[in-house]
Backbone as numpy.savetxt, mean C-alpha at the origin, in Angstrom:
# Nx Ny Nz CAx CAy CAz Cx Cy Cz
-34.92 18.18 0.34 -33.69 17.58 0.87 -33.11 16.62 -0.16
-31.83 16.75 -0.55 -31.24 15.84 -1.54 -31.09 14.43 -0.97
-31.05 13.44 -1.85 -30.80 12.07 -1.41 -29.36 11.94 -0.97
-29.06 10.84 -0.29 -27.72 10.66 0.25 -26.66 10.70 -0.83
-26.90 10.00 -1.94 -25.86 9.97 -2.96 -25.73 11.28 -3.72
-26.71 12.17 -3.57 -26.58 13.50 -4.17 -25.69 14.42 -3.36
-25.41 14.03 -2.12 -24.59 14.86 -1.26 -23.10 14.75 -1.61
-22.75 13.69 -2.35 -21.37 13.50 -2.79 -21.33 13.59 -4.30
-20.34 14.27 -4.82 -20.22 14.43 -6.27 -18.87 13.91 -6.74
-18.82 13.49 -7.99 -17.57 13.08 -8.62 -16.80 14.32 -9.06
-15.56 14.40 -8.63 -14.72 15.56 -8.97 -13.61 15.13 -9.92
-12.90 16.11 -10.44 -11.74 15.83 -11.28 -10.53 16.56 -10.71
-9.36 15.96 -10.89 -8.11 16.59 -10.48 -7.12 16.44 -11.63
-6.14 17.33 -11.74 -5.21 17.28 -12.89 -4.43 15.98 -12.98
-4.19 15.33 -11.85 -3.32 14.15 -11.87 -4.02 12.88 -12.37
-5.34 12.89 -12.45 -6.08 11.69 -12.86 -5.65 11.21 -14.25
-5.74 9.89 -14.44 -5.54 9.28 -15.75 -6.76 8.43 -16.11
-6.90 8.12 -17.39 -8.01 7.31 -17.87 -7.45 6.00 -18.41
-7.98 4.89 -17.92 -7.60 3.57 -18.40 -8.87 2.83 -18.82
-8.95 2.51 -20.10 -10.14 1.82 -20.59 -11.42 2.58 -20.37
-11.33 3.90 -20.44 -12.50 4.73 -20.26 -12.89 4.98 -18.82
-12.09 4.49 -17.87 -12.40 4.62 -16.44 -11.36 5.50 -15.78
-11.82 6.49 -15.01 -10.89 7.40 -14.35 -10.18 6.71 -13.20
-8.91 7.06 -13.05 -8.09 6.50 -11.98 -7.24 7.61 -11.37
-7.44 7.87 -10.06 -8.48 7.29 -9.20 -9.81 8.00 -9.38
-10.87 7.42 -8.82 -12.13 8.14 -8.69 -11.96 9.18 -7.58
-12.44 10.39 -7.80 -12.35 11.45 -6.80 -13.76 11.84 -6.37
-14.03 11.78 -5.07 -15.33 12.12 -4.51 -15.18 13.29 -3.54
-16.10 14.23 -3.63 -16.09 15.42 -2.77 -17.53 15.76 -2.37
-17.71 16.53 -1.29 -19.06 17.00 -0.95 -19.63 17.83 -2.11
-20.90 17.62 -2.40 -21.56 18.35 -3.48 -22.02 19.70 -2.96
-21.23 20.74 -3.22 -21.56 22.08 -2.71 -22.80 22.66 -3.37
-23.20 22.10 -4.52 -24.38 22.62 -5.22 -25.67 21.97 -4.73
-25.55 20.90 -3.94 -26.75 20.23 -3.46 -27.46 21.11 -2.43
-28.75 21.18 -2.53 -29.54 21.97 -1.60 -29.43 21.39 -0.20
-29.25 22.27 0.79 -29.19 21.85 2.20 -28.04 20.88 2.46
-26.92 21.10 1.80 -25.79 20.18 2.02 -24.98 20.57 3.26
-25.62 21.18 4.21 -24.97 21.46 5.49 -24.73 20.18 6.27
-25.33 19.07 5.82 -25.15 17.80 6.53 -23.71 17.32 6.50
-22.89 17.81 5.54 -21.51 17.35 5.45 -20.52 18.36 6.02
-20.99 19.18 6.93 -20.10 20.14 7.56 -19.47 19.60 8.83
-19.86 18.42 9.26 -19.27 17.83 10.46 -18.80 16.42 10.15
-17.79 15.98 10.89 -17.26 14.64 10.68 -18.33 13.58 10.97
-19.13 13.80 12.01 -20.12 12.80 12.41 -21.12 12.52 11.30
-21.60 13.55 10.63 -22.56 13.32 9.56 -21.89 12.69 8.34
-20.62 12.96 8.16 -19.88 12.28 7.09 -19.82 10.79 7.35
-19.58 10.40 8.60 -19.53 8.98 8.94 -20.88 8.32 8.66
-21.96 9.00 9.01 -23.29 8.46 8.74 -23.49 8.26 7.24
-23.03 9.21 6.47 -23.18 9.12 5.02 -22.41 7.92 4.47
-21.19 7.72 4.95 -20.39 6.58 4.51 -21.10 5.28 4.84
-21.64 5.17 6.03 -22.35 3.94 6.41 -23.51 3.65 5.45
-24.21 4.69 5.05 -25.36 4.52 4.17 -24.97 4.23 2.72
-23.81 4.68 2.31 -23.37 4.51 0.93 -22.31 3.42 0.78
-22.11 2.61 1.81 -21.01 1.64 1.80 -21.07 0.72 0.57
-22.22 0.15 0.27 -22.32 -0.80 -0.84 -21.96 -0.13 -2.16
-22.47 1.08 -2.37 -22.15 1.81 -3.60 -20.66 2.12 -3.67
-20.05 2.50 -2.55 -18.63 2.81 -2.54 -17.79 1.56 -2.82
-18.23 0.42 -2.32 -17.53 -0.83 -2.61 -17.55 -1.13 -4.11
-18.69 -0.91 -4.74 -18.80 -1.13 -6.18 -17.88 -0.17 -6.95
-17.83 1.08 -6.50 -16.97 2.06 -7.17 -15.49 1.72 -6.99
-15.14 1.23 -5.81 -13.74 0.84 -5.55 -13.33 -0.29 -6.47
-14.20 -1.28 -6.65 -13.89 -2.40 -7.54 -13.71 -1.92 -8.97
-14.53 -0.97 -9.40 -14.46 -0.47 -10.77 -13.24 0.39 -11.02
-12.89 1.24 -10.06 -11.83 2.23 -10.29 -10.49 1.84 -9.67
-10.47 0.97 -8.68 -9.22 0.57 -8.04 -8.82 1.42 -6.86
-9.16 2.70 -6.88 -8.83 3.61 -5.77 -9.81 4.77 -5.78
-10.12 5.26 -4.58 -11.00 6.41 -4.42 -10.28 7.44 -3.56
-10.26 8.68 -4.03 -9.76 9.80 -3.23 -10.97 10.58 -2.69
-11.07 10.64 -1.37 -12.09 11.46 -0.72 -11.43 12.81 -0.39
-11.89 13.86 -1.02 -11.26 15.18 -0.85 -12.32 16.22 -0.46
-11.99 17.02 0.54 -12.87 18.11 0.92 -13.85 17.77 2.02
-13.72 16.60 2.61 -14.61 16.21 3.71 -14.04 16.72 5.04
-14.91 16.96 6.03 -14.45 17.55 7.30 -13.76 16.54 8.20
-12.57 16.12 7.79 -11.75 15.19 8.55 -10.47 15.92 8.93
-10.19 16.00 10.24 -9.15 16.92 10.69 -7.98 16.27 11.42
-8.16 15.04 11.89 -7.09 14.44 12.69 -7.20 12.92 12.66
-6.32 12.27 13.42 -6.28 10.81 13.43 -7.57 10.20 13.96
-8.19 10.86 14.92 -9.45 10.32 15.46 -10.56 10.36 14.42
-10.63 11.46 13.66 -11.61 11.52 12.56 -11.34 10.42 11.54
-10.07 10.22 11.22 -9.70 9.18 10.27 -10.11 7.80 10.80
-9.86 7.57 12.07 -10.25 6.30 12.70 -11.74 6.06 12.54
-12.54 7.07 12.84 -14.00 6.92 12.77 -14.47 6.78 11.32
-13.79 7.43 10.40 -14.10 7.30 8.98 -13.92 5.83 8.55
-12.82 5.23 8.97 -12.59 3.81 8.67 -13.65 2.94 9.32
-13.96 3.22 10.58 -14.96 2.44 11.30 -16.31 2.45 10.59
-16.63 3.55 9.92 -17.93 3.67 9.25 -18.10 2.61 8.16
-17.01 2.11 7.61 -17.11 1.07 6.58 -17.37 -0.31 7.17
-17.11 -0.47 8.46 -17.39 -1.72 9.16 -16.63 -2.91 8.55
-15.36 -2.68 8.23 -14.50 -3.75 7.75 -13.52 -4.14 8.86
-13.16 -5.41 8.90 -12.25 -5.89 9.94 -10.82 -5.43 9.64
-10.10 -4.99 10.67 -8.70 -4.59 10.46 -7.79 -5.80 10.30
-6.64 -5.57 9.67 -5.62 -6.61 9.55 -4.40 -6.17 10.33
-3.93 -6.97 11.30 -2.71 -6.60 12.02 -1.51 -6.55 11.08
-0.60 -5.62 11.35 0.58 -5.44 10.50 1.67 -6.40 10.97
1.52 -7.69 10.60 2.47 -8.73 11.00 3.22 -9.20 9.77
4.53 -9.00 9.77 5.35 -9.45 8.66 5.79 -8.34 7.73
5.22 -7.15 7.88 5.61 -6.02 7.03 6.96 -5.47 7.42
7.58 -4.74 6.47 8.94 -4.27 6.68 9.03 -2.83 7.17
7.98 -2.03 6.95 8.09 -0.59 7.16 8.07 -0.21 8.64
8.93 0.72 9.04 8.85 1.27 10.40 7.61 2.16 10.54
6.83 1.94 11.58 5.57 2.67 11.77 5.36 2.94 13.26
4.49 3.90 13.54 4.10 4.21 14.92 2.59 4.06 15.04
2.15 3.34 16.04 0.71 3.14 16.26 0.11 4.42 16.84
-1.04 4.86 16.26 -1.71 6.08 16.70 -3.00 5.75 17.44
-3.86 4.91 16.82 -5.07 4.39 17.48 -5.11 2.89 17.23
-6.17 2.24 17.67 -6.27 0.80 17.48 -6.29 0.41 16.01
-6.72 1.32 15.14 -6.81 1.01 13.72 -5.85 1.82 12.87
-5.19 2.79 13.45 -4.43 3.76 12.66 -2.97 3.77 13.09
-2.08 3.79 12.09 -0.65 3.94 12.37 -0.04 4.82 11.29
1.17 5.25 11.52 1.83 6.08 10.51 2.19 5.24 9.30
2.17 5.89 8.13 2.72 5.23 6.95 4.23 5.11 7.13
4.86 4.41 6.22 6.29 4.12 6.31 7.09 5.36 6.74
7.83 5.24 7.84 8.59 6.35 8.40 10.04 6.34 7.93
10.30 5.76 6.78 11.66 5.78 6.24 12.12 7.23 6.06
13.43 7.48 6.12 13.95 8.85 5.97 13.37 9.55 4.75
13.06 10.85 4.87 12.34 11.56 3.81 13.06 11.67 2.48
14.39 11.55 2.48 15.12 11.65 1.21 15.11 10.34 0.43
14.57 9.27 1.01 14.59 7.96 0.37 13.23 7.65 -0.24
13.18 7.38 -1.54 11.91 6.95 -2.13 11.56 5.54 -1.67
10.28 5.24 -1.62 9.83 3.88 -1.34 9.25 3.33 -2.64
9.88 2.31 -3.22 9.44 1.82 -4.53 8.05 1.18 -4.49
7.50 0.95 -5.67 6.15 0.41 -5.80 6.04 -1.01 -5.25
4.89 -1.29 -4.67 4.61 -2.61 -4.12 3.12 -2.73 -3.83
2.64 -3.95 -3.77 1.36 -4.23 -3.14 1.64 -4.45 -1.66
0.82 -3.89 -0.81 1.07 -3.96 0.63 1.16 -5.41 1.09
2.30 -5.75 1.71 2.57 -7.04 2.32 2.48 -8.19 1.32
2.83 -7.91 0.05 2.84 -8.98 -0.96 3.94 -9.99 -0.70
4.87 -9.65 0.19 5.98 -10.55 0.49 5.65 -11.54 1.60
4.40 -11.56 2.07 3.96 -12.53 3.06 2.63 -13.12 2.59
2.25 -14.32 3.06 1.04 -14.97 2.55 -0.26 -14.23 2.89
-0.30 -13.53 4.03 -1.52 -12.85 4.44 -1.35 -11.35 4.23
-2.11 -10.81 3.31 -1.98 -9.40 2.95 -3.35 -8.73 3.03
-3.40 -7.42 3.16 -4.69 -6.73 3.26 -5.42 -6.68 1.92
-6.75 -6.66 2.00 -7.54 -6.51 0.77 -7.65 -5.04 0.38
-7.62 -4.16 1.38 -7.78 -2.72 1.12 -6.85 -1.94 2.05
-6.53 -0.71 1.63 -5.72 0.20 2.42 -6.41 1.54 2.51
-6.23 2.20 3.65 -6.61 3.60 3.79 -5.35 4.41 4.04
-5.28 5.59 3.41 -4.24 6.57 3.70 -4.93 7.90 4.01
-4.38 8.63 4.98 -4.96 9.91 5.39 -3.86 10.94 5.51
-4.08 12.12 4.94 -3.08 13.19 5.03 -3.36 14.03 6.26
-2.54 13.83 7.28 -2.65 14.63 8.50 -1.82 15.92 8.38
-0.63 15.79 7.80 0.23 16.95 7.54 0.75 16.82 6.11
0.40 17.76 5.26 0.86 17.74 3.87 2.25 18.35 3.80
3.19 17.71 3.10 4.55 18.26 3.04 4.60 19.48 2.14
5.55 20.38 2.36 5.68 21.55 1.48 6.13 21.19 0.07
6.79 20.04 -0.07 7.26 19.62 -1.39 7.39 18.10 -1.43
6.93 17.49 -2.53 7.07 16.04 -2.72 6.15 15.26 -1.81
6.56 14.01 -1.54 5.83 13.17 -0.60 4.56 12.56 -1.12
4.35 12.56 -2.44 3.16 11.92 -2.98 3.17 10.42 -2.68
1.99 9.84 -2.70 1.83 8.39 -2.59 1.32 7.92 -3.95
2.23 7.74 -4.94 1.79 7.40 -6.29 1.13 6.03 -6.34
0.14 5.91 -7.21 -0.61 4.68 -7.39 -0.46 4.20 -8.83
-0.48 2.88 -9.03 -0.40 2.32 -10.38 -1.31 1.10 -10.45
-2.08 1.00 -11.54 -2.96 -0.14 -11.73 -2.15 -1.38 -12.07
-2.32 -2.41 -11.28 -1.49 -3.60 -11.38 -1.68 -4.33 -12.70
-2.91 -4.40 -13.21 -3.14 -5.08 -14.48 -2.46 -4.36 -15.63
-2.44 -3.02 -15.58 -1.76 -2.25 -16.62 -0.26 -2.52 -16.58
0.30 -2.66 -15.38 1.73 -2.99 -15.24 1.99 -4.37 -15.82
1.13 -5.32 -15.47 1.28 -6.69 -15.98 1.27 -6.71 -17.51
0.29 -6.04 -18.10 0.18 -6.03 -19.56 1.40 -5.40 -20.21
1.92 -4.33 -19.63 3.11 -3.69 -20.17 4.33 -4.59 -20.07
4.45 -5.31 -18.96 5.58 -6.22 -18.80 5.49 -7.40 -19.75
4.28 -7.92 -19.99 4.11 -9.01 -20.95 4.51 -8.56 -22.34
4.16 -7.35 -22.69 4.49 -6.82 -24.01 5.99 -6.62 -24.18
6.66 -6.16 -23.12 8.08 -5.84 -23.23 8.98 -7.02 -22.92
8.59 -7.83 -21.92 9.44 -8.95 -21.47 8.60 -10.21 -21.26
8.03 -10.76 -22.34 7.15 -11.94 -22.18 7.86 -13.16 -21.59
9.11 -13.38 -21.96 9.84 -14.54 -21.43 10.03 -14.41 -19.92
10.40 -13.22 -19.47 10.59 -13.00 -18.04 9.29 -13.23 -17.29
8.18 -12.73 -17.81 6.89 -12.88 -17.12 6.49 -14.36 -17.06
6.70 -15.09 -18.13 6.39 -16.53 -18.11 7.23 -17.24 -17.05
8.51 -16.90 -16.99 9.39 -17.51 -16.00 8.95 -17.15 -14.59
8.54 -15.90 -14.41 8.08 -15.44 -13.11 6.84 -16.21 -12.66
5.92 -16.43 -13.59 4.69 -17.15 -13.24 4.98 -18.62 -12.95
5.94 -19.19 -13.64 6.26 -20.60 -13.44 7.05 -20.83 -12.15
8.07 -19.99 -11.92 9.00 -20.23 -10.81 8.54 -19.61 -9.48
7.80 -18.50 -9.54 7.45 -17.71 -8.36 8.70 -17.04 -7.78
8.57 -16.38 -6.65 9.68 -15.63 -6.07 9.80 -15.92 -4.58
10.98 -15.61 -4.03 11.19 -15.65 -2.59 11.84 -14.33 -2.16
11.57 -13.92 -0.93 12.11 -12.69 -0.36 12.94 -13.05 0.86
14.13 -12.47 0.96 15.02 -12.69 2.10 15.31 -11.35 2.77
15.18 -11.32 4.08 15.40 -10.07 4.80 16.04 -10.37 6.15
16.98 -9.52 6.56 17.57 -9.62 7.89 16.92 -8.55 8.76
16.21 -8.99 9.78 15.50 -8.09 10.69 16.39 -7.75 11.87
16.52 -6.46 12.14 17.37 -5.98 13.21 16.80 -6.38 14.57
17.67 -6.42 15.55 17.24 -6.62 16.94 16.81 -5.27 17.50
15.52 -4.94 17.32 15.01 -3.62 17.64 14.86 -2.79 16.38
14.00 -1.80 16.42 13.74 -0.97 15.24 14.96 -0.11 14.88
15.14 0.10 13.58 16.23 0.94 13.08 15.61 2.08 12.27
15.46 3.26 12.85 14.79 4.37 12.15 15.57 4.92 10.97
16.83 4.52 10.81 17.62 5.01 9.67 17.38 4.19 8.41
16.63 3.10 8.52 16.46 2.18 7.41 15.03 2.23 6.87
14.85 2.14 5.53 13.51 2.08 4.96 12.80 0.77 5.26
13.55 -0.24 5.70 12.94 -1.50 6.12 13.37 -1.80 7.56
13.26 -0.77 8.39 13.88 -0.81 9.71 13.08 -1.44 10.83
11.98 -2.12 10.52 11.26 -2.80 11.60 12.10 -3.96 12.13
12.36 -3.95 13.44 13.04 -5.07 14.05 12.13 -6.29 14.10
12.70 -7.43 14.46 11.87 -8.63 14.50 10.77 -8.53 15.55
11.03 -7.73 16.62 10.00 -7.59 17.65 8.77 -6.88 17.10
8.98 -5.78 16.37 7.85 -5.06 15.78 7.21 -5.85 14.65
8.05 -6.51 13.86 7.54 -7.26 12.72 6.56 -8.34 13.16
6.90 -9.04 14.22 6.06 -10.16 14.67 5.28 -9.84 15.94
5.36 -8.57 16.37 4.56 -8.07 17.50 4.74 -8.93 18.75
6.01 -9.19 19.05 6.34 -9.95 20.25 7.81 -9.71 20.61
8.14 -9.84 21.89 9.53 -9.80 22.33 10.07 -11.20 22.59
9.25 -12.21 22.33 9.59 -13.60 22.61 10.09 -14.26 21.32
11.32 -14.74 21.34 11.88 -15.36 20.15 11.08 -16.59 19.73
10.59 -17.37 20.68 9.82 -18.56 20.36 8.52 -18.18 19.64
7.88 -17.11 20.10 6.66 -16.65 19.47 6.95 -16.13 18.06
8.07 -15.43 17.90 8.46 -14.96 16.57 8.68 -16.15 15.62
9.32 -17.18 16.14 9.53 -18.38 15.32 8.21 -19.03 14.94
7.27 -19.06 15.88 5.96 -19.65 15.60 5.25 -18.90 14.48
5.34 -17.57 14.51 4.69 -16.78 13.46 5.39 -16.94 12.12
6.70 -17.11 12.14 7.41 -17.43 10.90 6.88 -18.73 10.31
6.74 -19.74 11.15 6.27 -21.04 10.67 4.85 -20.94 10.13
4.02 -20.13 10.77 2.65 -19.93 10.28 2.64 -19.36 8.87
3.61 -18.52 8.57 3.69 -17.89 7.25 4.46 -18.74 6.24
4.99 -19.88 6.68 5.80 -20.69 5.79 7.17 -20.09 5.56
7.63 -19.26 6.49 8.91 -18.57 6.39 9.98 -19.31 7.16
11.12 -19.58 6.53 12.24 -20.16 7.25 13.02 -19.05 7.93
13.74 -19.38 8.99 14.41 -18.35 9.79 15.73 -18.87 10.34
16.61 -17.92 10.66 17.89 -18.25 11.27 18.31 -17.08 12.16
18.56 -17.36 13.43 19.02 -16.32 14.35 20.51 -16.09 14.17
20.89 -14.83 14.05 22.29 -14.47 13.87 22.93 -14.15 15.21
24.26 -14.23 15.31 24.93 -14.01 16.59 24.64 -12.65 17.23
24.34 -11.64 16.42 24.09 -10.31 16.97 22.64 -10.08 17.37
21.83 -11.14 17.33 20.42 -11.02 17.73 19.48 -10.70 16.59
20.02 -10.47 15.39 19.17 -10.23 14.23 18.56 -11.55 13.75
17.52 -11.45 12.95 16.81 -12.63 12.46 16.75 -12.58 10.93
17.32 -13.61 10.29 17.22 -13.70 8.84 16.01 -14.56 8.48
15.14 -14.03 7.62 13.94 -14.75 7.21 13.93 -14.91 5.69
13.42 -16.05 5.26 13.24 -16.32 3.83 11.86 -16.90 3.63
11.08 -16.27 2.77 9.71 -16.72 2.57 9.67 -18.02 1.78
8.54 -18.71 1.89 8.25 -19.79 0.95 8.01 -19.17 -0.42
8.10 -19.95 -1.50 7.80 -19.38 -2.82 6.42 -18.73 -2.86
6.37 -17.53 -3.40 5.13 -16.76 -3.46 4.82 -16.37 -4.90
3.53 -16.30 -5.20 3.10 -15.84 -6.52 3.53 -14.39 -6.72
3.99 -14.08 -7.92 4.31 -12.71 -8.28 3.28 -12.13 -9.23
2.46 -13.01 -9.79 1.33 -12.63 -10.63 0.12 -13.37 -10.10
-0.95 -12.62 -9.82 -2.17 -13.23 -9.30 -3.35 -12.83 -10.18
-4.26 -13.75 -10.38 -5.48 -13.42 -11.11 -6.53 -12.98 -10.11
-7.08 -11.80 -10.33 -8.16 -11.29 -9.50 -9.46 -11.76 -10.11
-10.08 -12.75 -9.48 -11.30 -13.33 -10.01 -12.46 -12.35 -10.09
-12.44 -11.32 -9.25 -13.52 -10.34 -9.28 -13.51 -9.57 -10.59
-12.32 -9.25 -11.07 -12.19 -8.45 -12.28 -11.82 -9.29 -13.49
-11.43 -10.56 -13.25 -11.02 -11.41 -14.36 -9.75 -10.94 -15.03
-8.84 -10.34 -14.26 -7.61 -9.80 -14.81 -6.40 -10.30 -14.01
-5.27 -10.39 -14.69 -4.03 -10.73 -14.00 -3.40 -9.48 -13.43
-2.86 -9.61 -12.22 -2.28 -8.49 -11.50 -0.78 -8.73 -11.26
0.00 -7.65 -11.41 1.43 -7.69 -11.09 1.55 -7.58 -9.57
1.18 -8.66 -8.88 1.02 -8.60 -7.43 2.27 -9.10 -6.74
3.14 -8.18 -6.36 4.40 -8.55 -5.73 5.07 -7.32 -5.12
6.19 -7.56 -4.49 7.03 -6.48 -3.97 8.43 -6.56 -4.58
8.49 -7.03 -5.83 9.79 -7.28 -6.47 10.62 -6.01 -6.53
10.08 -4.96 -7.11 10.90 -3.77 -7.29 11.13 -3.06 -5.96
10.19 -3.20 -5.03 10.40 -2.62 -3.69 11.59 -3.27 -3.01
11.69 -4.60 -3.12 12.82 -5.30 -2.51 14.11 -5.05 -3.29
14.02 -5.10 -4.62 15.21 -4.99 -5.46 15.84 -3.60 -5.38
15.02 -2.59 -5.24 15.52 -1.22 -5.20 15.57 -0.62 -3.79
14.72 -1.11 -2.90 14.55 -0.42 -1.63 15.02 -1.12 -0.38
15.25 -2.44 -0.46 15.61 -3.16 0.76 17.12 -3.08 0.97
17.58 -1.89 1.25 19.02 -1.69 1.45 19.25 -1.01 2.78
20.09 -1.60 3.59 20.58 -0.97 4.81 21.87 -1.68 5.20
22.32 -1.50 6.43 23.61 -2.07 6.84 23.59 -3.59 6.89
22.39 -4.19 6.82 22.28 -5.65 6.92 21.81 -6.31 5.62
21.11 -5.52 4.78 20.44 -6.12 3.62 20.98 -5.57 2.31
21.07 -6.46 1.32 21.46 -6.09 -0.03 20.27 -6.32 -0.95
19.76 -5.28 -1.61 18.56 -5.42 -2.43 18.65 -6.52 -3.48
19.81 -6.68 -4.10 19.95 -7.67 -5.17 19.74 -9.09 -4.66
19.96 -9.29 -3.36 19.75 -10.61 -2.77 18.39 -10.72 -2.07
17.70 -9.60 -1.95 16.46 -9.58 -1.18 15.32 -10.29 -1.88
15.33 -10.29 -3.22 14.29 -10.98 -3.98 14.94 -11.73 -5.13
14.57 -13.00 -5.28 15.08 -13.84 -6.37 13.94 -14.73 -6.85
14.13 -15.36 -7.99 13.24 -16.46 -8.35 13.32 -17.52 -7.25
12.30 -18.37 -7.16 12.28 -19.36 -6.08 13.42 -20.35 -6.17
14.03 -20.51 -7.37 15.18 -21.41 -7.50 16.49 -20.72 -7.18
16.43 -19.45 -6.76 17.62 -18.70 -6.37 18.20 -17.84 -7.48
17.66 -17.94 -8.69 18.16 -17.12 -9.80 17.87 -15.65 -9.53
18.85 -14.77 -9.69 18.61 -13.35 -9.42 17.72 -12.69 -10.46
17.13 -11.58 -10.10 16.34 -10.79 -11.03 17.27 -10.13 -12.06
16.95 -10.16 -13.35 17.82 -9.54 -14.36 17.78 -8.02 -14.26
18.96 -7.41 -14.26 19.07 -5.96 -14.06 18.33 -5.15 -15.11
18.43 -5.57 -16.39 17.80 -4.80 -17.45 16.28 -4.82 -17.32
15.73 -5.95 -16.93 14.28 -6.05 -16.75 13.84 -5.19 -15.57
14.61 -5.20 -14.51 14.25 -4.38 -13.36 14.27 -2.89 -13.72
15.22 -2.50 -14.54 15.26 -1.11 -14.99 14.04 -0.74 -15.80
13.62 -1.63 -16.69 12.43 -1.38 -17.50 11.18 -1.35 -16.63
11.14 -2.19 -15.60 9.99 -2.22 -14.70 9.82 -0.89 -13.99
10.93 -0.30 -13.56 10.86 1.01 -12.91 10.26 2.05 -13.86
10.69 2.03 -15.10 10.17 2.98 -16.09 8.68 2.78 -16.31
8.24 1.53 -16.44 6.83 1.23 -16.65 5.99 1.72 -15.49
6.43 1.43 -14.28 5.68 1.84 -13.09 5.52 3.36 -13.03
6.58 4.06 -13.29 6.52 5.52 -13.22 5.71 6.11 -14.36
5.74 5.48 -15.54 4.94 5.96 -16.66 3.44 5.80 -16.38
3.07 4.73 -15.69 1.66 4.44 -15.42 1.16 5.11 -14.13
2.06 5.61 -13.33 1.70 6.10 -12.00 0.87 7.38 -12.05
0.02 7.50 -11.04 -0.72 8.74 -10.78 -0.16 9.32 -9.48
0.40 10.52 -9.57 1.00 11.18 -8.41 0.10 12.32 -7.96
-0.68 12.09 -6.94 -1.60 13.11 -6.44 -0.92 13.90 -5.33
-0.92 15.21 -5.45 -0.36 16.06 -4.41 -1.31 16.08 -3.21
-0.79 15.69 -2.06 -1.62 15.59 -0.86 -2.15 16.95 -0.42
-3.40 16.95 0.07 -3.96 18.09 0.78 -4.40 17.60 2.16
-4.30 18.44 3.20 -4.74 18.01 4.53 -6.20 17.54 4.50
-6.45 16.40 5.14 -7.78 15.84 5.19 -8.10 14.86 4.08
-7.22 14.75 3.07 -7.43 13.77 2.00 -7.43 12.35 2.56
-8.29 11.50 2.02 -8.28 10.08 2.32 -8.23 9.31 1.01
-7.29 8.39 0.90 -7.27 7.45 -0.21 -7.76 6.10 0.30
-8.71 5.51 -0.41 -9.12 4.12 -0.20 -8.61 3.35 -1.41
-7.76 2.35 -1.17 -7.06 1.65 -2.24 -7.40 0.16 -2.19
-7.76 -0.40 -3.33 -7.95 -1.84 -3.46 -6.56 -2.46 -3.62
-6.08 -3.11 -2.58 -4.70 -3.61 -2.58 -4.49 -4.73 -3.58
-5.56 -5.37 -4.03 -5.41 -6.44 -5.02 -5.28 -5.89 -6.43
-5.68 -4.64 -6.64 -5.64 -4.05 -7.98 -4.59 -2.97 -8.16
-4.09 -2.41 -7.06 -3.30 -1.19 -7.16 -2.01 -1.30 -6.35
-0.89 -0.93 -6.98 0.38 -0.79 -6.27 0.51 0.65 -5.79
1.32 0.85 -4.75 1.59 2.20 -4.28 3.07 2.34 -3.93
3.49 3.59 -3.78 4.89 3.90 -3.48 4.92 5.18 -2.65
6.12 5.76 -2.49 6.24 7.07 -1.82 7.39 7.84 -2.43
7.12 9.09 -2.78 8.17 9.96 -3.31 8.93 10.61 -2.16
10.20 10.98 -2.37 10.93 11.76 -1.36 10.21 13.08 -1.11
10.49 13.68 0.04 9.76 14.90 0.40 10.58 15.79 1.32
10.11 17.03 1.39 10.63 17.98 2.36 9.72 17.96 3.58
10.24 17.66 4.79 9.39 17.61 5.98 8.85 19.00 6.32
7.78 19.07 7.13 7.13 17.94 7.80 6.09 17.27 6.89
5.84 16.02 7.15 4.81 15.24 6.45 4.33 14.16 7.39
3.02 13.97 7.50 2.50 12.83 8.22 1.30 12.26 7.48
1.51 11.06 6.94 0.45 10.30 6.31 0.15 9.12 7.22
-1.12 8.94 7.54 -1.55 7.84 8.39 -2.15 6.73 7.52
-2.17 5.53 8.06 -2.63 4.39 7.27 -3.41 3.41 8.13
-4.13 2.54 7.43 -4.87 1.47 8.10 -5.04 0.34 7.10
-4.98 -0.90 7.58 -5.08 -2.08 6.74 -6.39 -2.82 7.03
-6.99 -3.38 5.96 -8.25 -4.10 6.07 -8.04 -5.55 5.69
-8.63 -6.48 6.44 -8.51 -7.90 6.13 -8.99 -8.17 4.71
């Protein structure tokens, strides 16, 4: 009988890239060559395996930034839920995020449900609020016929590229920090890529409770005559040092806000500024888009794929797609 770690093998996919001699992302699959590997033919035994290999997987996640689990017997949202449970990590409620989502289980919800023709620019999950997840899970329930990748980019590589190309801007960013301004609709707006209403954003129908949660986050707010809520964050770091890796990370949602926070209420150019109110320079934002796309890994989804992403090390985005597509997600404290 093979040992537990022999039941999983490191695989390769065409989309992988190598950074500093380390593959990104790490790809793990059932080892079909292992003797008696019938243990991985059911979801339940896969969960047992994850529980036993949790420490090793945590080490691999720290080293690689993201892990793609491909070829495991995971078939639906319930399997995905139990897969997450096997890691025994505490969930993080989605409070303060902008993306429209639908709750599926207690731990699982849909990824951003923005219209399929609209790309979702790169960001660290919930970098625009003080409390953000340490890790993310994504699960492919329905793979689209075309497009719809969830591209990943190593944040330290983005930081290094930006320092090389725009050192003055990066210094200013680190000194001044940034603020994000968003107008939240009264109720969800499915036509918008940032269409979560204030009720969904703060998980309450009570304006007083929404105000309390704004204050907890250090966010200023103003109620508009039409029932919408304008929020402005306290100054937030746009570059963070990850003490675990000893590296600086391009940890923000700058390009997501600058390029993506557009609807009938919001103007992207005003959505993110330096903390003193100075706007983001257009030429730098253009170069940032190029850098992110040059460094990105675009993996074509297959049904049953699971991505485990270290949110402190890796940015993610979404490409436009031809429906149907359903990617599920979960956030970890």
